[in-house]
Coordinates of C-alpha atoms in Angstrom, one line a residue:
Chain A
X1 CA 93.2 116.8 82.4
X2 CA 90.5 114.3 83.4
X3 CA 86.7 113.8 83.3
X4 CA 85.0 115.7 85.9
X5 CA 83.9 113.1 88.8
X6 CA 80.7 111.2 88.8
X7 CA 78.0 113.1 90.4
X8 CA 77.3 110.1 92.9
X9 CA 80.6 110.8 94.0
X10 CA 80.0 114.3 95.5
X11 CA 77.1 113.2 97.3
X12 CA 77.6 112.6 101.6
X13 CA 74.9 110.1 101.2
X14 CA 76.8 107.5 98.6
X15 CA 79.0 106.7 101.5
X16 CA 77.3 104.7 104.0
X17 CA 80.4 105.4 107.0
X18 CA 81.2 109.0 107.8
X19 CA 83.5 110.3 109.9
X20 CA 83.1 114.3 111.1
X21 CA 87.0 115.8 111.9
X22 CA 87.7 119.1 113.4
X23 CA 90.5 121.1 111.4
X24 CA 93.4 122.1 113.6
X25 CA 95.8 125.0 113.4
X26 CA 99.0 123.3 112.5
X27 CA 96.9 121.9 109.4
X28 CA 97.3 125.1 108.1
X29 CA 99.6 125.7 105.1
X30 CA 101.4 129.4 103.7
X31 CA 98.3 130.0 101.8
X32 CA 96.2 129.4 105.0
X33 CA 94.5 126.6 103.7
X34 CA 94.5 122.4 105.1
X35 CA 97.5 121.6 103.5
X36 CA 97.6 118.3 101.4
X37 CA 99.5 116.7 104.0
X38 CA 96.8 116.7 106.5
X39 CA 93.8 116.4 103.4
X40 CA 96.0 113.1 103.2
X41 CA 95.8 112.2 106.9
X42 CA 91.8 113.1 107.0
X43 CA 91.5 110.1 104.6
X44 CA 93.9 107.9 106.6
X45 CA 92.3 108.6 110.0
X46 CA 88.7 107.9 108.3
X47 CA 90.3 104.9 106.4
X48 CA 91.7 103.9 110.1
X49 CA 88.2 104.4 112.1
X50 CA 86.3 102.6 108.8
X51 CA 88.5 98.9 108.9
X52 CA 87.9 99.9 112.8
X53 CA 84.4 99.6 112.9
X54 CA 84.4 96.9 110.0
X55 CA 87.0 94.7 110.9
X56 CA 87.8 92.2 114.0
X57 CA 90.1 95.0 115.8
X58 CA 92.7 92.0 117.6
X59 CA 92.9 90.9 114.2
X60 CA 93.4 93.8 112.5
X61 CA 94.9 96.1 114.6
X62 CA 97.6 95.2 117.3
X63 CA 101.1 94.3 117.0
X64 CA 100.2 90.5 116.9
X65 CA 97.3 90.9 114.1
X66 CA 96.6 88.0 111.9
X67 CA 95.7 90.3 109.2
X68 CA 96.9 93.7 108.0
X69 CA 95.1 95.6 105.6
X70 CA 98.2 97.2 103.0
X71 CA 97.4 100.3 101.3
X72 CA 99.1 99.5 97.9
X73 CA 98.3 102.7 95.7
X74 CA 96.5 106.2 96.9
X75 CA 94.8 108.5 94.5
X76 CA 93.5 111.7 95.6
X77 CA 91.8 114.5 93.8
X78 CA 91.4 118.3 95.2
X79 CA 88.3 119.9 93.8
X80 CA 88.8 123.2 96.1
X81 CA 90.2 124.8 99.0
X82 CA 89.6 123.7 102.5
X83 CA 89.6 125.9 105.4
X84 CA 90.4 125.9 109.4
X85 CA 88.7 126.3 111.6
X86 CA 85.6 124.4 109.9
X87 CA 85.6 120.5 110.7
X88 CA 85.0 118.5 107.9
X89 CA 83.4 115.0 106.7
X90 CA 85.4 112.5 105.2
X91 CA 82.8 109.5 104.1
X92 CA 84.0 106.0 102.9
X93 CA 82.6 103.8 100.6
X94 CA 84.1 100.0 99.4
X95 CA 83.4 100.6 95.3
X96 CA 84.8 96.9 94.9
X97 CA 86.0 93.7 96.3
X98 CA 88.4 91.4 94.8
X99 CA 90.3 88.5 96.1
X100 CA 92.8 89.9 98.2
X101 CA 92.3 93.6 97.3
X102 CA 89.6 96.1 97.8
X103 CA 88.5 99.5 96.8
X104 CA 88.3 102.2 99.4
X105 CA 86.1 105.0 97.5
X106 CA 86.3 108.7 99.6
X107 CA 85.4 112.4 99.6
X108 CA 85.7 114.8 101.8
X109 CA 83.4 117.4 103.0
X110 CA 83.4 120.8 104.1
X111 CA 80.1 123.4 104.9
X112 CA 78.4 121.1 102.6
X113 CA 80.7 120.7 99.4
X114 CA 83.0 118.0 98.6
X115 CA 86.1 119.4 98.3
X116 CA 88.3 116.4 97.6
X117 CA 88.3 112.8 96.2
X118 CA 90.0 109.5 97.0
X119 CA 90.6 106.2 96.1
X120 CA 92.4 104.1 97.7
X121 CA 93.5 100.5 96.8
X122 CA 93.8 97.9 100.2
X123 CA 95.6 94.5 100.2
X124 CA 94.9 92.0 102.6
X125 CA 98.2 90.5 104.0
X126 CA 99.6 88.3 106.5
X127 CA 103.1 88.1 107.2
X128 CA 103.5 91.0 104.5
X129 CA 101.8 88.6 101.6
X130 CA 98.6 88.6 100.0
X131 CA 96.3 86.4 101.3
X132 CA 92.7 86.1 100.1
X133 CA 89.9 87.6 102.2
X134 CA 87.8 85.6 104.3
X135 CA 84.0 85.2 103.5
X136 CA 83.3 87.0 107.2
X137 CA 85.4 89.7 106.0
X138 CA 83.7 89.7 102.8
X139 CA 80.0 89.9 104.4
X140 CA 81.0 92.6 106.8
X141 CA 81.8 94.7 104.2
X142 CA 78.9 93.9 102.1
X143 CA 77.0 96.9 104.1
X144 CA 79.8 99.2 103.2
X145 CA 79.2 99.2 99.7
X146 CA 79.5 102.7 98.2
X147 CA 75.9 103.6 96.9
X148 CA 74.8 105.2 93.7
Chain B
X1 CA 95.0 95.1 90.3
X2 CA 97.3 96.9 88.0
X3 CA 99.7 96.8 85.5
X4 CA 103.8 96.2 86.9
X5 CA 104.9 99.7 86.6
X6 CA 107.2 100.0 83.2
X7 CA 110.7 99.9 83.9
X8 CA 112.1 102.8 83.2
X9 CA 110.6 104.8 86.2
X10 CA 111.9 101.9 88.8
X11 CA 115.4 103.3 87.5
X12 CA 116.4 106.9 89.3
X13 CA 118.7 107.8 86.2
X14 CA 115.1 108.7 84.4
X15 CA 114.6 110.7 86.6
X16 CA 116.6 114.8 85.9
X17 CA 116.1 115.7 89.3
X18 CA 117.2 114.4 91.9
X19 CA 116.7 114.8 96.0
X20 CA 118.2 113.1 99.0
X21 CA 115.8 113.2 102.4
X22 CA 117.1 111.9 105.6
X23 CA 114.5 110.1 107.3
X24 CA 113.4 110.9 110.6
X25 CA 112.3 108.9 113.9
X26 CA 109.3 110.3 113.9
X27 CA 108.2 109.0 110.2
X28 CA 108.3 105.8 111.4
X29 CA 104.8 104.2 112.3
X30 CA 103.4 101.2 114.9
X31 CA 105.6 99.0 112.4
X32 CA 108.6 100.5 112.7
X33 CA 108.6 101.6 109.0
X34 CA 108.1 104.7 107.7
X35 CA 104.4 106.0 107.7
X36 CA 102.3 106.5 104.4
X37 CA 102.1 110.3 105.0
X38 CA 105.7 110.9 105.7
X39 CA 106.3 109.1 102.2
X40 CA 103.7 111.7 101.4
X41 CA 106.2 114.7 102.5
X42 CA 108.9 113.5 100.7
X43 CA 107.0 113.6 97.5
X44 CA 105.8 117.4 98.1
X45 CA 109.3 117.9 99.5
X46 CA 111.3 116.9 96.1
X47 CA 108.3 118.8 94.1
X48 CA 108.8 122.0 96.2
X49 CA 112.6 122.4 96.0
X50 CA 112.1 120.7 92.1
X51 CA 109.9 123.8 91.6
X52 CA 112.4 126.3 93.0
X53 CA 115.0 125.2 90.9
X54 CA 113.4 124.9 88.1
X55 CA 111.2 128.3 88.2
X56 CA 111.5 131.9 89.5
X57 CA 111.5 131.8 93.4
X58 CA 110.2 135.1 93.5
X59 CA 106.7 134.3 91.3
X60 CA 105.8 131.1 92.8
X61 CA 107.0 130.8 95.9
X62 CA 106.7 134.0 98.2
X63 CA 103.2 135.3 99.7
X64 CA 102.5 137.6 96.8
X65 CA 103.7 135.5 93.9
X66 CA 101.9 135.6 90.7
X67 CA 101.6 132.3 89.8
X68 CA 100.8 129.1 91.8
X69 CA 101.7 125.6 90.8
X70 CA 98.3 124.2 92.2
X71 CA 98.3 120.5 92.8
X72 CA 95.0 119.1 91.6
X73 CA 95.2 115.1 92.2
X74 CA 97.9 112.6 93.5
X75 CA 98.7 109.1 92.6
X76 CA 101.4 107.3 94.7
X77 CA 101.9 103.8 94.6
X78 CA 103.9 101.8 97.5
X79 CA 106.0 99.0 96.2
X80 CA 107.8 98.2 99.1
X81 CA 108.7 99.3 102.8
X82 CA 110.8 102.0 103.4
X83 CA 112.6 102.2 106.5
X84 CA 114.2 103.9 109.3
X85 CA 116.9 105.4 109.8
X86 CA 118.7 104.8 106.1
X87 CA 117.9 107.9 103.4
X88 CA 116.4 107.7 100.9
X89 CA 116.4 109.6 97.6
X90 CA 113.6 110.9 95.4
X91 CA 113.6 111.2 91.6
X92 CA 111.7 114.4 89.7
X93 CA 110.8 114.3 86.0
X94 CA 108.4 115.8 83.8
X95 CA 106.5 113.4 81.5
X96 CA 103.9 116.1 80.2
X97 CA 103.4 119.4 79.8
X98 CA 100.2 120.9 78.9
X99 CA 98.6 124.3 78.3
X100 CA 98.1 125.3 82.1
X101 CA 99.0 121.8 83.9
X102 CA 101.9 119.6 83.7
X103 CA 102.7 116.0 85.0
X104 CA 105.1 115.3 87.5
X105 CA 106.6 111.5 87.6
X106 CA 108.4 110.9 91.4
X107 CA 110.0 108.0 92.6
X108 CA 111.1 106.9 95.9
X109 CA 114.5 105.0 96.2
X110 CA 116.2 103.7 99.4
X111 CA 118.9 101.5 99.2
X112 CA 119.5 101.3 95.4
X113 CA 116.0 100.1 95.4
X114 CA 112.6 101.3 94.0
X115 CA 110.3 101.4 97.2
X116 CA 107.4 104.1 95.5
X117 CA 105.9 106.1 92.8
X118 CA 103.7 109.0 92.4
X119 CA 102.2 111.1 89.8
X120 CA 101.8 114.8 90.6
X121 CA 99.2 117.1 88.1
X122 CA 100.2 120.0 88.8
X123 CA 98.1 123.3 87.4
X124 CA 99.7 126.7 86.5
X125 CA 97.6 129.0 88.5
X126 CA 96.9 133.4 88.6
X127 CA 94.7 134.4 91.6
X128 CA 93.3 131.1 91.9
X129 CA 92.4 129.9 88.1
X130 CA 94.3 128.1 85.3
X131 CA 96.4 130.1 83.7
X132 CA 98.2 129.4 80.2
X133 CA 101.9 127.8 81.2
X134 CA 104.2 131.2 79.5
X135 CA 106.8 130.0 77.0
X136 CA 110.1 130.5 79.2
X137 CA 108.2 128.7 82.3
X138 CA 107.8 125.7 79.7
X139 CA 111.7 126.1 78.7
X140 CA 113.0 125.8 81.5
X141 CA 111.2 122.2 82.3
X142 CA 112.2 120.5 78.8
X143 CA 115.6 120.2 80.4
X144 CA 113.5 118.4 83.2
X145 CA 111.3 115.8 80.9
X146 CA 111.7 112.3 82.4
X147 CA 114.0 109.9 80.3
X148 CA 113.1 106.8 79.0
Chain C
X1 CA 109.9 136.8 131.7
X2 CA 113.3 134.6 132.0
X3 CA 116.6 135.8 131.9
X4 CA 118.3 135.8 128.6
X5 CA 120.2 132.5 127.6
X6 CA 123.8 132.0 129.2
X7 CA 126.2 132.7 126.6
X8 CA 127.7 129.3 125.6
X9 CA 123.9 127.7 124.9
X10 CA 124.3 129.8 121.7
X11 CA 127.8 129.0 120.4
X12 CA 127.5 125.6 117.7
X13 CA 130.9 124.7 119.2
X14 CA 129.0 124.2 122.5
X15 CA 127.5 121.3 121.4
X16 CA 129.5 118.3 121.2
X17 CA 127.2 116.4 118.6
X18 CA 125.4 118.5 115.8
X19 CA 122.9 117.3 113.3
X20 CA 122.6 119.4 109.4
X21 CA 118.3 119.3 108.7
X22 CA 117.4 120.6 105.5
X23 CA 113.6 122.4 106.1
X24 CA 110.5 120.8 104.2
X25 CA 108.1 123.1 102.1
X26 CA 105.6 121.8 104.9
X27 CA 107.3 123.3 107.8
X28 CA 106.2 126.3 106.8
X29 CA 102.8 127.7 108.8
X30 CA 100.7 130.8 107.8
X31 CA 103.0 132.6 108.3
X32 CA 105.9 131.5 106.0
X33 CA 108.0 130.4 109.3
X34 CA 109.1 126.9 110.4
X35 CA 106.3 126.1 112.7
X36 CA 106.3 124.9 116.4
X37 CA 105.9 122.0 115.4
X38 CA 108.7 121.0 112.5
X39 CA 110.8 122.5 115.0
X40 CA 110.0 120.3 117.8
X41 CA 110.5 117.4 115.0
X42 CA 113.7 119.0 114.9
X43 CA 114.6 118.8 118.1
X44 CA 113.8 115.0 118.5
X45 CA 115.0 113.7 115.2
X46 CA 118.5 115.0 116.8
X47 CA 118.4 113.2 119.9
X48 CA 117.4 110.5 118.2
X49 CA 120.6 110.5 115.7
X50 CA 122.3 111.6 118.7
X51 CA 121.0 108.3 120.8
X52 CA 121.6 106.1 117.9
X53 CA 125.3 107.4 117.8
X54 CA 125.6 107.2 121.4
X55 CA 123.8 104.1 122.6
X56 CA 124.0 101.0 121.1
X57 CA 121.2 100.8 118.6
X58 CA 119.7 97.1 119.3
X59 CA 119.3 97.7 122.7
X60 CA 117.5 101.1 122.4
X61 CA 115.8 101.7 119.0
X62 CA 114.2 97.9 118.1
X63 CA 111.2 97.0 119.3
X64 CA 112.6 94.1 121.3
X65 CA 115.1 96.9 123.0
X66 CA 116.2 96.1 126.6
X67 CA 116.0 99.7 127.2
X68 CA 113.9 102.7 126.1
X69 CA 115.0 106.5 126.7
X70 CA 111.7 107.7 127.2
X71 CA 111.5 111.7 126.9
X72 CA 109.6 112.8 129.9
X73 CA 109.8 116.6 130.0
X74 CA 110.7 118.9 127.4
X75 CA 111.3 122.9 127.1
X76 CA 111.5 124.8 124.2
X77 CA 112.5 128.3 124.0
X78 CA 111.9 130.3 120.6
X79 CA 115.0 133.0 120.3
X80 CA 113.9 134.1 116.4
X81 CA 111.4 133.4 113.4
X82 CA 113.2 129.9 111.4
X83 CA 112.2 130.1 107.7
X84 CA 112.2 127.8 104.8
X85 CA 114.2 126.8 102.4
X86 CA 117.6 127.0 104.4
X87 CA 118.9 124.1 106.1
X88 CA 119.0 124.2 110.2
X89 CA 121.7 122.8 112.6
X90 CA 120.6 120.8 115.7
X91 CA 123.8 120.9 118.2
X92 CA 123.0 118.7 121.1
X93 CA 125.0 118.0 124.7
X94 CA 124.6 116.3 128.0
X95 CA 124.3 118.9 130.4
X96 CA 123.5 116.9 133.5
X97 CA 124.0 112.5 134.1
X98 CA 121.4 111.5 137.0
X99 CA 121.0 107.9 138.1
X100 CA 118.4 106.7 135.8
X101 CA 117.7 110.2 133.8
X102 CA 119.8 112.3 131.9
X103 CA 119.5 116.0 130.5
X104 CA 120.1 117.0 127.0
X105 CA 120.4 120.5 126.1
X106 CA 119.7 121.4 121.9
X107 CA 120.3 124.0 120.3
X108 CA 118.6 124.9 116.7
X109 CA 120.9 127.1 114.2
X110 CA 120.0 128.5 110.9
X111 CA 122.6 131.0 109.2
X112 CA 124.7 131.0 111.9
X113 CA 122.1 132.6 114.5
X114 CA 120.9 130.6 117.4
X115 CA 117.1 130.8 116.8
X116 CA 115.9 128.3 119.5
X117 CA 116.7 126.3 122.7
X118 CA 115.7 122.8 124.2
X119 CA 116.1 121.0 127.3
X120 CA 114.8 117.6 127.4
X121 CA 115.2 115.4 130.4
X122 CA 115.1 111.6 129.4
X123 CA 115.0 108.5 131.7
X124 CA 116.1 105.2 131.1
X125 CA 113.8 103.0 131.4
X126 CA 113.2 99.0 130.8
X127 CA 109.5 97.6 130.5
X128 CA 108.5 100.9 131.5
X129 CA 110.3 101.8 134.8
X130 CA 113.0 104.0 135.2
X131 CA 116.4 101.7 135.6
X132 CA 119.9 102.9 136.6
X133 CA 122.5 104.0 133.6
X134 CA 124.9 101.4 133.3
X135 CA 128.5 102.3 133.4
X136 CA 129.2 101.8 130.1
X137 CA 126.4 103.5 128.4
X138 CA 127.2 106.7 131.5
X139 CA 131.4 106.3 130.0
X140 CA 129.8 106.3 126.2
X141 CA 127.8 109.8 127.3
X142 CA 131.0 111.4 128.6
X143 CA 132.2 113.0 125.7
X144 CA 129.0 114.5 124.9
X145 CA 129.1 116.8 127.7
X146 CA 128.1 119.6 126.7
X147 CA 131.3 122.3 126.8
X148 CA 131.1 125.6 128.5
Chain D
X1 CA 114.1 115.4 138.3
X2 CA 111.6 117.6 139.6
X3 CA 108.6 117.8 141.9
X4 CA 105.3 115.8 141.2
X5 CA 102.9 118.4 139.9
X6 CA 100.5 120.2 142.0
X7 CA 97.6 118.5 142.3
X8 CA 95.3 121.3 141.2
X9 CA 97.0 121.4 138.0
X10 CA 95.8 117.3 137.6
X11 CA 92.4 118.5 138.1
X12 CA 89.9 118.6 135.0
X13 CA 87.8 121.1 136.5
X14 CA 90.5 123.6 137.5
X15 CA 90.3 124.6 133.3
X16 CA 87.8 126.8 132.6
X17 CA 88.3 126.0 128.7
X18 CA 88.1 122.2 127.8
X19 CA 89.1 121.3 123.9
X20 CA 88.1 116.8 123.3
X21 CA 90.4 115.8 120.8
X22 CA 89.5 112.9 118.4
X23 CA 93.2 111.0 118.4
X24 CA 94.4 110.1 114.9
X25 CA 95.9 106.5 113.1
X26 CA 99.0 108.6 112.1
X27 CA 99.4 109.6 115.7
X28 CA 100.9 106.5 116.9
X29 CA 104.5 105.9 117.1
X30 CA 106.6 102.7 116.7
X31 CA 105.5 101.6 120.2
X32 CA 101.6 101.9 119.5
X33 CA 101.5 105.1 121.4
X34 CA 100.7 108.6 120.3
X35 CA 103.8 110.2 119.9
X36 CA 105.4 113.2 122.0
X37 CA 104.6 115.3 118.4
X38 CA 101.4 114.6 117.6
X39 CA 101.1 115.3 121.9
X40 CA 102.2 119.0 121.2
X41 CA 99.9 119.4 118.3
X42 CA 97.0 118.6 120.6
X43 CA 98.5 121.5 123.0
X44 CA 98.7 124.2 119.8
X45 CA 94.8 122.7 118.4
X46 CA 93.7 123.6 121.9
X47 CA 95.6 127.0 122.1
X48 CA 94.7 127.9 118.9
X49 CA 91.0 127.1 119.9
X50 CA 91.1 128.8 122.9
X51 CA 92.6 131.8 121.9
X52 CA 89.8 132.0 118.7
X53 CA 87.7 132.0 121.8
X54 CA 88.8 134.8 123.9
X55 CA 90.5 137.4 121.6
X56 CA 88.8 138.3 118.2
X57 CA 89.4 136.6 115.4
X58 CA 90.4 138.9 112.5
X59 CA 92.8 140.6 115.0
X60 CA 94.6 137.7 115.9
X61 CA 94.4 135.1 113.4
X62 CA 94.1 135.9 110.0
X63 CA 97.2 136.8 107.4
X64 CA 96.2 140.9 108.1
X65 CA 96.2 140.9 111.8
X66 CA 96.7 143.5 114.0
X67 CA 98.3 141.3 117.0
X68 CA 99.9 138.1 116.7
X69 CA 100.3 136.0 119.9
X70 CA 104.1 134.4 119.7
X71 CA 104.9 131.2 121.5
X72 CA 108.1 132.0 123.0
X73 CA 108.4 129.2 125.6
X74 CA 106.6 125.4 126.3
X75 CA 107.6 122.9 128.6
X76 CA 105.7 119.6 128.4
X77 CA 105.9 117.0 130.8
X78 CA 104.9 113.9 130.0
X79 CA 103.2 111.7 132.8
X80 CA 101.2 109.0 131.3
X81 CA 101.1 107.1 128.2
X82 CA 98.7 108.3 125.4
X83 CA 96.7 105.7 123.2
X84 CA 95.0 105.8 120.3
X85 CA 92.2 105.2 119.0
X86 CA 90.4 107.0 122.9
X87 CA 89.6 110.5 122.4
X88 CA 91.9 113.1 124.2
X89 CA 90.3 116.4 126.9
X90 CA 93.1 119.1 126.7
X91 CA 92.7 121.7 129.3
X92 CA 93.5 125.3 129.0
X93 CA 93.7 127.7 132.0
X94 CA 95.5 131.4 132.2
X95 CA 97.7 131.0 134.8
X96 CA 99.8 134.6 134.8
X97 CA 99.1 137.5 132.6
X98 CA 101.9 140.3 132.7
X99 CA 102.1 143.2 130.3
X100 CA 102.9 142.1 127.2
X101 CA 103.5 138.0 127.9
X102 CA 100.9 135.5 129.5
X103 CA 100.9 132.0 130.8
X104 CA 99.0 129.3 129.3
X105 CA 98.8 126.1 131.6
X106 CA 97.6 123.0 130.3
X107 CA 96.9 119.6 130.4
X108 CA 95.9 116.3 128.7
X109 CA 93.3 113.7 130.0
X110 CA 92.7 110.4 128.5
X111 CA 90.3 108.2 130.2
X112 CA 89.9 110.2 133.4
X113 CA 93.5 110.7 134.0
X114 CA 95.7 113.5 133.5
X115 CA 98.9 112.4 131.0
X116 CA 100.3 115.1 130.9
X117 CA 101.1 119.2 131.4
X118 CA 102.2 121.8 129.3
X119 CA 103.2 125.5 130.4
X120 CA 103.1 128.0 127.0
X121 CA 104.6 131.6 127.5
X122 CA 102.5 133.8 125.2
X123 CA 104.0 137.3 123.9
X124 CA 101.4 139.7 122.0
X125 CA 103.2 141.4 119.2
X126 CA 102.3 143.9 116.7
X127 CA 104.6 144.0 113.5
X128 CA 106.9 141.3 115.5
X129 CA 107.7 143.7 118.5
X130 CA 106.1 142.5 122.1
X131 CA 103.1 145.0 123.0
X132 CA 101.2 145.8 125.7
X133 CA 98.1 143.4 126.1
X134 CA 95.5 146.3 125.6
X135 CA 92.5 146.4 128.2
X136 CA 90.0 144.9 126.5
X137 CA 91.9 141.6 126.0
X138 CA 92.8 141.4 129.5
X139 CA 89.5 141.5 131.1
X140 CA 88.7 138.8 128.1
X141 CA 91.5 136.7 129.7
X142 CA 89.6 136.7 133.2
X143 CA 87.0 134.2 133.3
X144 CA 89.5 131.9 131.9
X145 CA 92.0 132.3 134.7
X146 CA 92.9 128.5 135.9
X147 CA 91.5 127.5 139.0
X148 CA 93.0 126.8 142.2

């Protein structure tokens, strides 16, 4: 269907924020592996923790933020199965930073393979519009950079 | 960042398949609208019950099925809020069909109005690897090809 | 370890107020059941259609509500295995009216067999303190008693 | 309603088994709390996890097990408000073990404080029928009898 991902892209170290989760039973699908819908909350948690640690929290994060960071449009690959009860490693990575967008590059780790890929496109808004991001945001991201 | 989407999937009479979901008070999120990953479970919700209507129950969907309709990467866009407590509706159609995978086109309606999309591949699987899509499995979707 | 249910907590017609849920491909745990878990969504995405019926909606459900029914202990009893894909019915009554809490009782059907039981004693509560049930919202419960 | 809880049962240290919990984004409900669901998951992880502890693994909890250990009861009480993004504790203690069923009690700590309790009646069955808990499990079951 598609090219196989870029080698750079499997690797833990490309991603310079990690986040280790533990797996839980209700993740669990029929086939006994993490279902998709908790793959998908893995990235959100990490996605959560990343603009976190990145971002002004007050501004970011409360009911009164300034800002709030939109996810616009999700992309997320499976490359294999992933088990309970082994925790996993979801590692994040900006791959690119426009004007009021970025580029959330992620994988997702489990006894040492990447089992799963995701991309995820972010919109800067306040009071639901677009609004371009500030140099400070810019610069504190700058770190974040996914590496190759 | 990307392309409008083309018209024709913002309409839900392209889409053959169609689901109502009720919303629930606990897909709402800390803004009151409802959360990324519940959109999420409506998507896999309309492509499960898609899938049993469309192929045998009894080899894809029980413990010892023979085949598996293995989804291998996820694209959903949000276009605009979706809310609590209205229902919304989700759109199914098939806009390819390959030798062991197929593409699944979903939108997300609520209120008359276009609030998602998502692309679904979706790989034909025996005991874990690709398997060749048989001829009647492939019949029974051209009913289900997205209109244009 | 407890007696068996009373009689009338497993007759629909009990249950003054009763909510159709159609069961998600993501209910399902290993097992192939409805987990604890869908079914404790259940459970609290009828009282909150119940509550929403009852109650008058700006003044419980927005997030400028005078009031909040916070949930503040909750009992589920599992009578028999719930399975995907048929729909469930949530019948819910007011067993008991106290001066600032109130019980629900809920039943979960499926196929016309009571398969589970929940008791959840709310409070009324406004900026986070228990408050007395005003008459009218007391006169508004009355015909939700639940009928023996 | 109902009697404050005994104040052993408050008490960190009165679990011999102790499961921290990493709270989630997705957690949070439309009041910035986690929500009463996501609270029951964290009650399953750490049931789940403490009965991978105590019992054996391929017995219990894989699709070919011999015993299966059936929820048949919870009652949570909820005492505290639950935030995210600090971690969760969730206690588990054995509380009452009788010939085929057991009693789980448990309880959730954030920050130093106890938010709330849960009580899980346990049945072992083999083949869906309650069994008697064999000898070996039992004397498994004592060092993590709660504590007074």
């Amino acid at each position: 269907m598609k090219a196989p991902p870029e080698p750079h892209l499997l690797r833990p170290e490309s991603y310079p924020f990690r986040l280790p989760i533990e797996t839980q039973f209700s993740d669990m699908d029929l086939y006994g592996h993490v279902n998709n819908l908790a793959v998908g909350r893995f990235y959100e948690s990490a996605r959560a923790r990343f603009q976190m640690q990145v971002f002004d929290h007050r501004n970011f994060f409360t009911r009164d933020a300034t800002y709030s960071m939109m996810l616009v449009e999700v992309t997320m690959r499976y490359l294999a199965e992933c088990n309970f009860p082994d925790p996993v490693e979801v590692g994040v990575g900006v791959s690119r930073i426009g004007n009021s967008s970025y580029v959330m590059q992620q994988a997702l780790f489990q006894k040492g393979a990447c089992v799963g890929l995701c991309e995820a496109v972010m919109v800067l808004t306040t009071r639901g519009k677009p609004t371009h991001i500030p140099a400070d945001t810019r610069e504190r991201m700058t770190p974040m950079l996914l590496r190759r």
